[in-house]
CSV table of C-alpha atoms and ligand atoms in Angstrom, one decimal:
chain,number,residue,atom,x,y,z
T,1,UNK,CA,0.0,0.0,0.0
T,2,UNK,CA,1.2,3.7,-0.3
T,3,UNK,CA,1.1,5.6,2.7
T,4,UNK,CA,1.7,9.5,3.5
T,5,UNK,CA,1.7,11.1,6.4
T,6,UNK,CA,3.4,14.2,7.8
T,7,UNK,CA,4.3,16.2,11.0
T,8,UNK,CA,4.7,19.6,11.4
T,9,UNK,CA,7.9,21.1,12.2
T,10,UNK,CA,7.6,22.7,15.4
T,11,UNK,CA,10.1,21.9,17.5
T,12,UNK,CA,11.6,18.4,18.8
T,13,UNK,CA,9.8,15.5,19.3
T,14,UNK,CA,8.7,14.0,22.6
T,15,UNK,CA,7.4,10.8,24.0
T,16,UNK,CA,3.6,11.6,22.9
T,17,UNK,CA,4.9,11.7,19.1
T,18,UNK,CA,6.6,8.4,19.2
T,19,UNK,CA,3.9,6.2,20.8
T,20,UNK,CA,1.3,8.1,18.6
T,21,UNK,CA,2.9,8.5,15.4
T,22,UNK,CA,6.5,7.3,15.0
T,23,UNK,CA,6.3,3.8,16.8
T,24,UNK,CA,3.6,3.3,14.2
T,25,UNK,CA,5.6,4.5,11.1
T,26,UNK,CA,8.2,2.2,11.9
T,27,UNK,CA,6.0,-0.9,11.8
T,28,UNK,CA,4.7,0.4,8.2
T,29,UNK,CA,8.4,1.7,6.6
T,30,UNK,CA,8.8,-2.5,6.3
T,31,UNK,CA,5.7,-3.5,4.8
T,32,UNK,CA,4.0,-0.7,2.4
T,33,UNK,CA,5.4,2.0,0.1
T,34,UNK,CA,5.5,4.9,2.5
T,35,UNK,CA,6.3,9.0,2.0
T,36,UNK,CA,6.9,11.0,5.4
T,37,UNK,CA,7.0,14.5,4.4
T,38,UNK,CA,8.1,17.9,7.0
T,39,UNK,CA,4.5,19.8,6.6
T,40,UNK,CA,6.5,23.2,6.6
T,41,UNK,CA,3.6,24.9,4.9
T,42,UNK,CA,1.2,23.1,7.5
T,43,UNK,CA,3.1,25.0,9.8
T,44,UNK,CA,2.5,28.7,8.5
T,45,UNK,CA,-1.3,28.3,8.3
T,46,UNK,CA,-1.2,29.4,12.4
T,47,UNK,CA,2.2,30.2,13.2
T,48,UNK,CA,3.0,32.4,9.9
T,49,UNK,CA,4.0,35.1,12.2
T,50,UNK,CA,7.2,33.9,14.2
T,51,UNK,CA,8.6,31.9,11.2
T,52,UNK,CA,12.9,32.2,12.9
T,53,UNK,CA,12.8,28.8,13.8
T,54,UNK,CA,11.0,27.0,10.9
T,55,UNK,CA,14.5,26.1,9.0
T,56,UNK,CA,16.2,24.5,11.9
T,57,UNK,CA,12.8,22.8,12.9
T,58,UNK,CA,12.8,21.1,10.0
T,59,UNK,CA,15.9,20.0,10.2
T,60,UNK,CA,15.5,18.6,13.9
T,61,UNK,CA,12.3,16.6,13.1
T,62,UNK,CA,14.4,14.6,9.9
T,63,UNK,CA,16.7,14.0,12.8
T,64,UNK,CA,14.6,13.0,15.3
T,65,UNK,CA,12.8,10.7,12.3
T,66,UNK,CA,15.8,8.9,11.7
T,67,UNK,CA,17.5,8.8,14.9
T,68,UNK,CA,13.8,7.4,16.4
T,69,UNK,CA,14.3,4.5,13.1
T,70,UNK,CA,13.2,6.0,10.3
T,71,UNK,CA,15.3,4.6,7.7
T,72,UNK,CA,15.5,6.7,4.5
T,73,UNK,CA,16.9,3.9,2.1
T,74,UNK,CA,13.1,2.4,3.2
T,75,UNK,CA,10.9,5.5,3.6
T,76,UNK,CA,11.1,8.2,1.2
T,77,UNK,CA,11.3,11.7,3.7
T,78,UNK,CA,10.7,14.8,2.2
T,79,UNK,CA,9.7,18.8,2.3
T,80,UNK,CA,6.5,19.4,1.4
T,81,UNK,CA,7.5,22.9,0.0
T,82,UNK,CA,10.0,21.4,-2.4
T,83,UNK,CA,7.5,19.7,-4.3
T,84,UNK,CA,5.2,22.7,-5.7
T,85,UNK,CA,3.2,20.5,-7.0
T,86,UNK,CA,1.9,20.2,-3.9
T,87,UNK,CA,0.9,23.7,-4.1
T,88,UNK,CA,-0.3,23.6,-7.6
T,89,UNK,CA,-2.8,21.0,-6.9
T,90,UNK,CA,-4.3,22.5,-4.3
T,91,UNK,CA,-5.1,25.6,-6.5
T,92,UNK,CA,-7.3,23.4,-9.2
T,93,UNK,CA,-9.0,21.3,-5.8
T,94,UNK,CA,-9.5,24.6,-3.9
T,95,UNK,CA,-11.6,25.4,-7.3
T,96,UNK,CA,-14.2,22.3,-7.1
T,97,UNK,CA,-14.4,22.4,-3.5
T,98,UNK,CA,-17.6,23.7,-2.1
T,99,UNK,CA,-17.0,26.4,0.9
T,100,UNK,CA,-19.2,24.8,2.9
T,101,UNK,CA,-17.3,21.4,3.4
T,102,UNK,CA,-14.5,23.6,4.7
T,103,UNK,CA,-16.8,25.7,7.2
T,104,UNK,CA,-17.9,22.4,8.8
T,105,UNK,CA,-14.4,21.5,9.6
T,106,UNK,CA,-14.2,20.7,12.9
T,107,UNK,CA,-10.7,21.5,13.2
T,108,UNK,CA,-11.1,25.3,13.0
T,109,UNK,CA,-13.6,25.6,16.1
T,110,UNK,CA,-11.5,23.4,18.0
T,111,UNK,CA,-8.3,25.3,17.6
T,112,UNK,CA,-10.0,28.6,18.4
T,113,UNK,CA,-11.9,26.7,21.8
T,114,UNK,CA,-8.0,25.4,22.9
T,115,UNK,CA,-6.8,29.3,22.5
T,116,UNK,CA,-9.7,30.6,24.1
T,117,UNK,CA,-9.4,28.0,27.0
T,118,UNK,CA,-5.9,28.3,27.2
T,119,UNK,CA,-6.3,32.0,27.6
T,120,UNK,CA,-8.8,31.9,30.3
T,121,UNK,CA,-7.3,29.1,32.0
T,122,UNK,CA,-3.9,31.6,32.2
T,123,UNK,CA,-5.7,34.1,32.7
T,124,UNK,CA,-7.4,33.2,35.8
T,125,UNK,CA,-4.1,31.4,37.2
T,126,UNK,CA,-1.9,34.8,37.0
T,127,UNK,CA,-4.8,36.0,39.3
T,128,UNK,CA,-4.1,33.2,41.6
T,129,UNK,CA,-7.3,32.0,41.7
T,130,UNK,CA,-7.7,27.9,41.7
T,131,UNK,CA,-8.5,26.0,38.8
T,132,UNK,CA,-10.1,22.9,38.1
T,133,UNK,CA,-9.5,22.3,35.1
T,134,UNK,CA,-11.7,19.8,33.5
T,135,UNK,CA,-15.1,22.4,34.9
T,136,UNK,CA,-13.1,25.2,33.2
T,137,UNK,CA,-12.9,23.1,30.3
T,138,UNK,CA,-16.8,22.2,30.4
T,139,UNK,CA,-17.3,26.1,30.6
T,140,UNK,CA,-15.7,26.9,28.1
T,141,UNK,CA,-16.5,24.1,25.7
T,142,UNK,CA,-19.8,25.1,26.6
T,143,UNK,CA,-19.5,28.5,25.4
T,144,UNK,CA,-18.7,27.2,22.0
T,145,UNK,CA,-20.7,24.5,21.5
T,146,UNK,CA,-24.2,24.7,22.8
T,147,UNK,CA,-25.0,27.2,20.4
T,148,UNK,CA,-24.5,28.1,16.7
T,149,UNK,CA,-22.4,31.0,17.5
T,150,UNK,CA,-20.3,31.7,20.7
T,151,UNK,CA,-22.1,32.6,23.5
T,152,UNK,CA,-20.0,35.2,26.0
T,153,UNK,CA,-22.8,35.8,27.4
T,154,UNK,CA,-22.7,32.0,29.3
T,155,UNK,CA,-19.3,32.4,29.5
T,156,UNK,CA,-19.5,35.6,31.7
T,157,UNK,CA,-21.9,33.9,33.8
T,158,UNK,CA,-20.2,31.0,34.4
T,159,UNK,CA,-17.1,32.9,35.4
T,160,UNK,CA,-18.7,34.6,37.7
T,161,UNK,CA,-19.8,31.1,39.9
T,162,UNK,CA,-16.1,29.9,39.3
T,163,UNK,CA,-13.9,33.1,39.9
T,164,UNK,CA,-16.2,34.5,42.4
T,165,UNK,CA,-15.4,37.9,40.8
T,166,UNK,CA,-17.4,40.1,38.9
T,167,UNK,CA,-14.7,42.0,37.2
T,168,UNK,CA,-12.3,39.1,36.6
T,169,UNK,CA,-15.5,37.4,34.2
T,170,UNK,CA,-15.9,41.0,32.6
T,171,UNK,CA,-12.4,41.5,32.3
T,172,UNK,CA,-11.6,37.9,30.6
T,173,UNK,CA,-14.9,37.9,28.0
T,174,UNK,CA,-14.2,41.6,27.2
T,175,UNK,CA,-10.4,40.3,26.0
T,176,UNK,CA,-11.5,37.7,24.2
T,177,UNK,CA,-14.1,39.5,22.5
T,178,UNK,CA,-11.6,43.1,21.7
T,179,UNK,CA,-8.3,40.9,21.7
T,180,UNK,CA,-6.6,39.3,19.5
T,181,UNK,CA,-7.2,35.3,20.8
T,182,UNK,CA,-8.1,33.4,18.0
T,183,UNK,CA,-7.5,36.0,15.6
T,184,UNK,CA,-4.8,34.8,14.0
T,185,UNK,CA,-6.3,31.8,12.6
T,186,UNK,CA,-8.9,34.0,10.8
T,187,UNK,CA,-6.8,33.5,7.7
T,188,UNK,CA,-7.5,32.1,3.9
T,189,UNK,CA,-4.6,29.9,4.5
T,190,UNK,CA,-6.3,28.6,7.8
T,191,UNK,CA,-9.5,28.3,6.6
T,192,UNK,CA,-8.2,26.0,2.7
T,193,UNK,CA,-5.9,23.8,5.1
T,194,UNK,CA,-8.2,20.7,4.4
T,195,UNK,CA,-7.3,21.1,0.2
T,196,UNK,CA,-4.0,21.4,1.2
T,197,UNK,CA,-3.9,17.6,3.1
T,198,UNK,CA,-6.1,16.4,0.5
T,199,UNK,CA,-3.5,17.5,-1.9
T,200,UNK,CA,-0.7,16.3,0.1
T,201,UNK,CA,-2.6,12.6,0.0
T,202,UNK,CA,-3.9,12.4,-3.2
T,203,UNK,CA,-0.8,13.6,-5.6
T,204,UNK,CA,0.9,10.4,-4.1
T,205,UNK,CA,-2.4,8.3,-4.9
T,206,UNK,CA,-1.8,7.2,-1.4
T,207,UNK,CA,-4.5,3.9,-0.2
T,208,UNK,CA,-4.0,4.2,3.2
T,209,UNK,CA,-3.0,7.6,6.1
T,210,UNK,CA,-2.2,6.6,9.4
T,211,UNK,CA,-4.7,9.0,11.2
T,212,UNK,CA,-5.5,9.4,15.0
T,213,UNK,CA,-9.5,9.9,15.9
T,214,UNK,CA,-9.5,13.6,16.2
T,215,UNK,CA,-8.3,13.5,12.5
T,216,UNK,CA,-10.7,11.5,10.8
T,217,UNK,CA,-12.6,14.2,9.4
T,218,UNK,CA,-9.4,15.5,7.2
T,219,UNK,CA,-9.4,12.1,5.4
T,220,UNK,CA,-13.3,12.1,5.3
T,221,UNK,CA,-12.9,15.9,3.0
T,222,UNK,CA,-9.8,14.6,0.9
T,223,UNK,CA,-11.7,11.1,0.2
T,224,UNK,CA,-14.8,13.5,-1.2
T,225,UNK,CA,-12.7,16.3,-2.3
T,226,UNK,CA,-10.8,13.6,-4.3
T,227,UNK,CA,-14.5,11.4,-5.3
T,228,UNK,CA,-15.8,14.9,-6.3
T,229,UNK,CA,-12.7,15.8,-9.2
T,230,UNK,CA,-13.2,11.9,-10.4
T,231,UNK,CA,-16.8,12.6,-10.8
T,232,UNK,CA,-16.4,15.5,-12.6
T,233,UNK,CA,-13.0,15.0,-15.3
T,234,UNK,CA,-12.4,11.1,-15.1
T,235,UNK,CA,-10.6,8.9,-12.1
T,236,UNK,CA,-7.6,10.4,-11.4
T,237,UNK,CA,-7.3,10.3,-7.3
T,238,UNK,CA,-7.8,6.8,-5.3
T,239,UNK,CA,-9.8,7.6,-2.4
T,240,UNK,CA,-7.7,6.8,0.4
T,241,UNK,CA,-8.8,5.1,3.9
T,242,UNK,CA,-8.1,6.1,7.8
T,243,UNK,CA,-5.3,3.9,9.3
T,244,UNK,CA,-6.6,4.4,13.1
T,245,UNK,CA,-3.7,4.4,15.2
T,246,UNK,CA,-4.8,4.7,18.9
T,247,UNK,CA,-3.4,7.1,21.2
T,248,UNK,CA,-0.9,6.2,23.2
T,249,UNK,CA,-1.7,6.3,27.1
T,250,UNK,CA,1.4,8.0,28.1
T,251,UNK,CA,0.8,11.1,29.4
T,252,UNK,CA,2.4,14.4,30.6
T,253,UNK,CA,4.8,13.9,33.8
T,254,UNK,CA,2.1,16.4,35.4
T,255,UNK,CA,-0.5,13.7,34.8
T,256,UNK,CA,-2.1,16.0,32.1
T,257,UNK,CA,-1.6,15.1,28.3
T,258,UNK,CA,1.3,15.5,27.4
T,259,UNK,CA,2.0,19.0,25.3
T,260,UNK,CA,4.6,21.6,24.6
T,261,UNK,CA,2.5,24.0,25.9
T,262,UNK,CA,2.2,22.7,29.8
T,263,UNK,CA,5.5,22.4,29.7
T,264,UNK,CA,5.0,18.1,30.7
T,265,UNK,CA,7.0,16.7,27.8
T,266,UNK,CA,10.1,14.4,28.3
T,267,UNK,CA,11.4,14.6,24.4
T,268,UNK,CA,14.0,12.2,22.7
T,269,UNK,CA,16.6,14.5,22.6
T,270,UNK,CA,16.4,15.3,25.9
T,271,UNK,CA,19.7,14.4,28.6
T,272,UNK,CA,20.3,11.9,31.2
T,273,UNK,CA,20.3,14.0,33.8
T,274,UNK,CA,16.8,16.3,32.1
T,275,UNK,CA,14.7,12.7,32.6
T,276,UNK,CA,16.2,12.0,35.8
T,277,UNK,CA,15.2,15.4,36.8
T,278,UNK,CA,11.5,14.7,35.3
T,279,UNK,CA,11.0,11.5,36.2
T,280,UNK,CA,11.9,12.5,39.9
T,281,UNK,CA,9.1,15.3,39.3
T,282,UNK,CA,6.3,13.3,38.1
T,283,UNK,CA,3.3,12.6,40.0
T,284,UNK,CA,2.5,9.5,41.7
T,285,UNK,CA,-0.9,8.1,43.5
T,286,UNK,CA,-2.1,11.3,45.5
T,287,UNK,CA,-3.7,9.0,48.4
T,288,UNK,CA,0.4,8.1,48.9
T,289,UNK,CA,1.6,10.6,50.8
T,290,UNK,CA,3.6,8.2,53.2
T,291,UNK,CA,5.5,4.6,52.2
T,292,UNK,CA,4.1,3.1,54.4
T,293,UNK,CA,0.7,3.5,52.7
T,294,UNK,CA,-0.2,1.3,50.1
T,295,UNK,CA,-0.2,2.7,46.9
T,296,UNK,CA,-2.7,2.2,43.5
T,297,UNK,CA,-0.6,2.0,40.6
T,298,UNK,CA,-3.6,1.9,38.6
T,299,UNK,CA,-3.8,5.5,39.0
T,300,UNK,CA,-0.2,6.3,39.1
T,301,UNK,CA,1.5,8.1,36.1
T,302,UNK,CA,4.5,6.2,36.7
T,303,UNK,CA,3.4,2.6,36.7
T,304,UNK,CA,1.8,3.5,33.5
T,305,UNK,CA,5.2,4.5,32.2
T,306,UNK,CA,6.9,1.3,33.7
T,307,UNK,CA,4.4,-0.6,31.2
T,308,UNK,CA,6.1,1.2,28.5
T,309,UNK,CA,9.6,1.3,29.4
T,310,UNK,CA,10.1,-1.3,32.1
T,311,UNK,CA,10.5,-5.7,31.3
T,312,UNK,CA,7.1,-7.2,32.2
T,313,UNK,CA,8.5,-9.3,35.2
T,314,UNK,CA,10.0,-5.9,36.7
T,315,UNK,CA,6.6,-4.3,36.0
T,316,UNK,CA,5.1,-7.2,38.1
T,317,UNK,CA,6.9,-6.9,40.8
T,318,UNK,CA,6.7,-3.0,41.3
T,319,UNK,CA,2.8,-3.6,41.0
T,320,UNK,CA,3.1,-6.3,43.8
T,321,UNK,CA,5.6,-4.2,46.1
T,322,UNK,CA,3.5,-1.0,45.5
T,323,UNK,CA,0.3,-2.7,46.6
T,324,UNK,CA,1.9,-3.8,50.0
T,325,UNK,CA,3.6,-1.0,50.9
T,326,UNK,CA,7.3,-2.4,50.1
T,327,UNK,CA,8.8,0.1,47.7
T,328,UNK,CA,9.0,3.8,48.0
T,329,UNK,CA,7.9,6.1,45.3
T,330,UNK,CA,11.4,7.6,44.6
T,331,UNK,CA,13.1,4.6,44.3
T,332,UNK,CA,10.3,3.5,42.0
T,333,UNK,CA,10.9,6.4,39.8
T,334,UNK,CA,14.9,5.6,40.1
T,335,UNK,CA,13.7,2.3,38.5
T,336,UNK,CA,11.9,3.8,35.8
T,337,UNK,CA,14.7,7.0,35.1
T,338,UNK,CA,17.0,4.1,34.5
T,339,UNK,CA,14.5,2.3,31.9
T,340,UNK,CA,13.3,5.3,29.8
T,341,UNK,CA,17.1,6.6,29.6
T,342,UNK,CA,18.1,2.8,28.2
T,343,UNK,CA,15.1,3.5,25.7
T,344,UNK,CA,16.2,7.0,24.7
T,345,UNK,CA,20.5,6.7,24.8
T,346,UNK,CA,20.8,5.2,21.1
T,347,UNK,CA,18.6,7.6,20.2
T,348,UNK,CA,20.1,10.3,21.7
T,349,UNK,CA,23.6,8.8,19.8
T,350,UNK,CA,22.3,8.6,16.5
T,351,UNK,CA,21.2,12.2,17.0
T,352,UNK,CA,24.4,13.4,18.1
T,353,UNK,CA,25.8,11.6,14.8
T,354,UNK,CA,23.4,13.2,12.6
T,355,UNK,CA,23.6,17.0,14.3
T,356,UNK,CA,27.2,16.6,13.1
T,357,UNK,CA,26.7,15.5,9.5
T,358,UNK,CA,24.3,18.0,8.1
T,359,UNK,CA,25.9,17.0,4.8
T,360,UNK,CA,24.1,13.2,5.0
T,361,UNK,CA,20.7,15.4,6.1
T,362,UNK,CA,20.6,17.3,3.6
T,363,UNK,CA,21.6,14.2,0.6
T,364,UNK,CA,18.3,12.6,2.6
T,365,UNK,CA,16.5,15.4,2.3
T,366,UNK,CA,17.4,16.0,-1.8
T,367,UNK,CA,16.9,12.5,-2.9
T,368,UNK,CA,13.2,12.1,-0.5
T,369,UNK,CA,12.2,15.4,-2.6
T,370,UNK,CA,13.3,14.4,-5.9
T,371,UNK,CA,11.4,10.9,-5.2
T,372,UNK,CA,8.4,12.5,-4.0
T,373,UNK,CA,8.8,14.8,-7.0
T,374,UNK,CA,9.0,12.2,-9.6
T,375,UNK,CA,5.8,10.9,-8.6
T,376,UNK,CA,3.6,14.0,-8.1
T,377,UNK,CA,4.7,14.6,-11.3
T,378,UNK,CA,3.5,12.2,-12.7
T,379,UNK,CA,-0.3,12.7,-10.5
T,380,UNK,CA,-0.1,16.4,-12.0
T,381,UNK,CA,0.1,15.6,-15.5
T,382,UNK,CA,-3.0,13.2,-15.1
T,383,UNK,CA,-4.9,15.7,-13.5
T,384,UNK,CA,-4.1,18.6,-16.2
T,385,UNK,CA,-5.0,16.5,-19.0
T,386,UNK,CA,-8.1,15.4,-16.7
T,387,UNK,CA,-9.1,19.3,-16.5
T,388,UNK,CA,-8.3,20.0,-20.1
T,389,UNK,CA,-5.6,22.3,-19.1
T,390,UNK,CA,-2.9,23.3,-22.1
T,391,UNK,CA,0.0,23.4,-19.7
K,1,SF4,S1,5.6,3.0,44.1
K,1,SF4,FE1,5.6,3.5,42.0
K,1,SF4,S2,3.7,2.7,41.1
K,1,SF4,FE2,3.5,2.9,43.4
K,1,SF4,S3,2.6,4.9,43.7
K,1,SF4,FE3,4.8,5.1,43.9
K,1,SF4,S4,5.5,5.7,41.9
K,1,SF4,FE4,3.4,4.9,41.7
């Protein structure tokens, strides 16, 4: 089967990236056709503003590909912006793709409901005031959802009963409504992201994206964007299906899921002495205040992560010794610091080889373009003759 999928380039990778996206790659690089491509255009349709670090985050996520396993004589790994025809055929699909497929994407109101929780949920914090955040969540999903348009009105109201404050609720919906929050993704580019995915799929005729729930609808709009341009020239596009990979359980060493933005993430590049530091950090069973308490690893972030990192007999035993009181949390999280660095340190080397031979990065980086070139080539001509288009 062909396969393409991409990552934006925003920065190194983490644990969250390899359980959810990479771990699966790495099982499909040895059994189907697959193009990995650096969505660098991806990237500007909400961070087009800061654009200083997009160059050396590309570079960083090829590395962290291949240090993780990603093996370019296997995979073909490419920039999307080197192959314009990426961009070309998004111009003739954003022509024969109705507006209103792109206004129900779900993706747009969800991004603008993170900001505007995010926001409120700093906002409210820098005030000191306590927050629970899956109620602030409900609030403000609330806000969004349980009517056609956004209703500030509820949201003020609500505030109100969690802040206790008058003025803070005032203060908060006034911002959001006067401020910039959410602004920025008020953008053409924003808004035609969906033809640019379906483009990115279908100019590689790709059967099969590896997709996680949340994105399902992106593959539902390029399967109809690509159904609707066969209907109307002749069959051009294969309608590619969702590979559902599930998400990985591993979350944040906070306990929250784990994201850049909360500041939880352990990444693959990170050092010895950064995981021992974070593992030492993370939170355990809240009941365990004492040792001598028994503990629940069932609701303990780090037993979770000793089912990732730690030998099943090991995992066994911590369960056991937890249970009854017999092992301590910080020598627990010694056990598990030792495991997750054994996982990370030959990535971390094949980084460190890599950062030094940009040379070999950039050959990689050539010959997945040229590859990925050949082939859209090849989709564009079909689709120009399809359209009746002279050049
Ligand atoms: S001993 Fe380990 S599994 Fe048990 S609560 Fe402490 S950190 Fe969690």
């Amino acid at each position: 089967m062909v396969i393409v999928s991409g990552m934006r380039p925003t920065g190194k990778l983490h644990l969250g990236h390899y359980f959810g996206v990479i771990k699966n790659w790495l099982n499909l690089q040895n059994t189907d056709e697959c193009f990995f491509f650096v969505a660098d255009w991806h990237a500007l349709t909400n961070k087009y503003k800061d654009t200083k670090d997009l160059k050396d985050n590309i570079y960083d996520l090829v590395i962290d590909w291949i240090s993780s396993g990603i093996d370019p004589s296997k995979s073909t790994i490419f920039v999307q912006s080197a192959v314009k025809e990426h961009a070309e055929l998004t111009l003739l699909l954003g022509m024969i793709t109705p507006k209103s497929w792109l206004e129900l994407n779900p993706s747009y109101k969800d991004l603008k409901f993170n900001l505007f929780f995010q926001y409120v949920r700093d906002f409210l914090l820098g005030k000191n005031i306590k927050v629970d955040e899956d109620k602030l969540r409900q609030i403000v999903y609330d806000t969004f959802y349980h009517k056609k348009d956004i209703d500030f009105e509820y949201l003020e109201k609500s505030l109100m009963d969690f802040s206790a404050s008058d003025n803070i609720s005032k203060e908060i919906v006034f911002n959001l409504k006067e401020g910039d929050i959410g602004k920025d993704i008020d953008t053409f580019g924003f808004f035609g992201y969906p033809v640019l995915m379906a483009a990115d799929i279908l100019i590689y005729k790709a059967q099969a994206v590896p997709v996680g729930e949340d994105q399902l609808p992106h593959i539902e709009i390029t399967r109809e964007i690509g159904r609707r341009f066969n209907h109307l020239y002749k069959p051009v596009f294969i309608e590619p299906k969702a590979l559902l990979t599930e998400s990985p359980k591993l979350l944040g060493t906070d306990g929250r899921k784990m994201s850049k933005s909360y500041g939880n993430t352990i990444a693959l590049s990170d050092s010895e002495e950064e995981v021992n530091k974070k593992v030492l950090s993370m939170k355990t069973d809240t009941q365990r205040i004492k040792k001598s308490i028994p503990g629940r690893p069932e609701v303990c972030n780090v037993y979770t992560y000793h089912t990732y990192f730690t030998d099943k007999n090991t995992v066994e035993e911590i369960y056991q010794k937890c249970t009854t009181a017999q092992i301590g949390c910080i020598e627990c999280k010694k056990i598990l610091a030792e495991n997750l660095n054994r996982f990370l340190t030959p990535i971390r080397e094949k980084r460190r080889e890599l950062e030094k031979d940009k040379e070999y990065l950039d050959k990689i980086i050539i010959q997945g373009n040229e590859k990925a070139r050949e082939v859209a080539k090849k989709t564009m001509k079909e689709v120009k003759e399809a359209m009746g288009l002279m050049f």
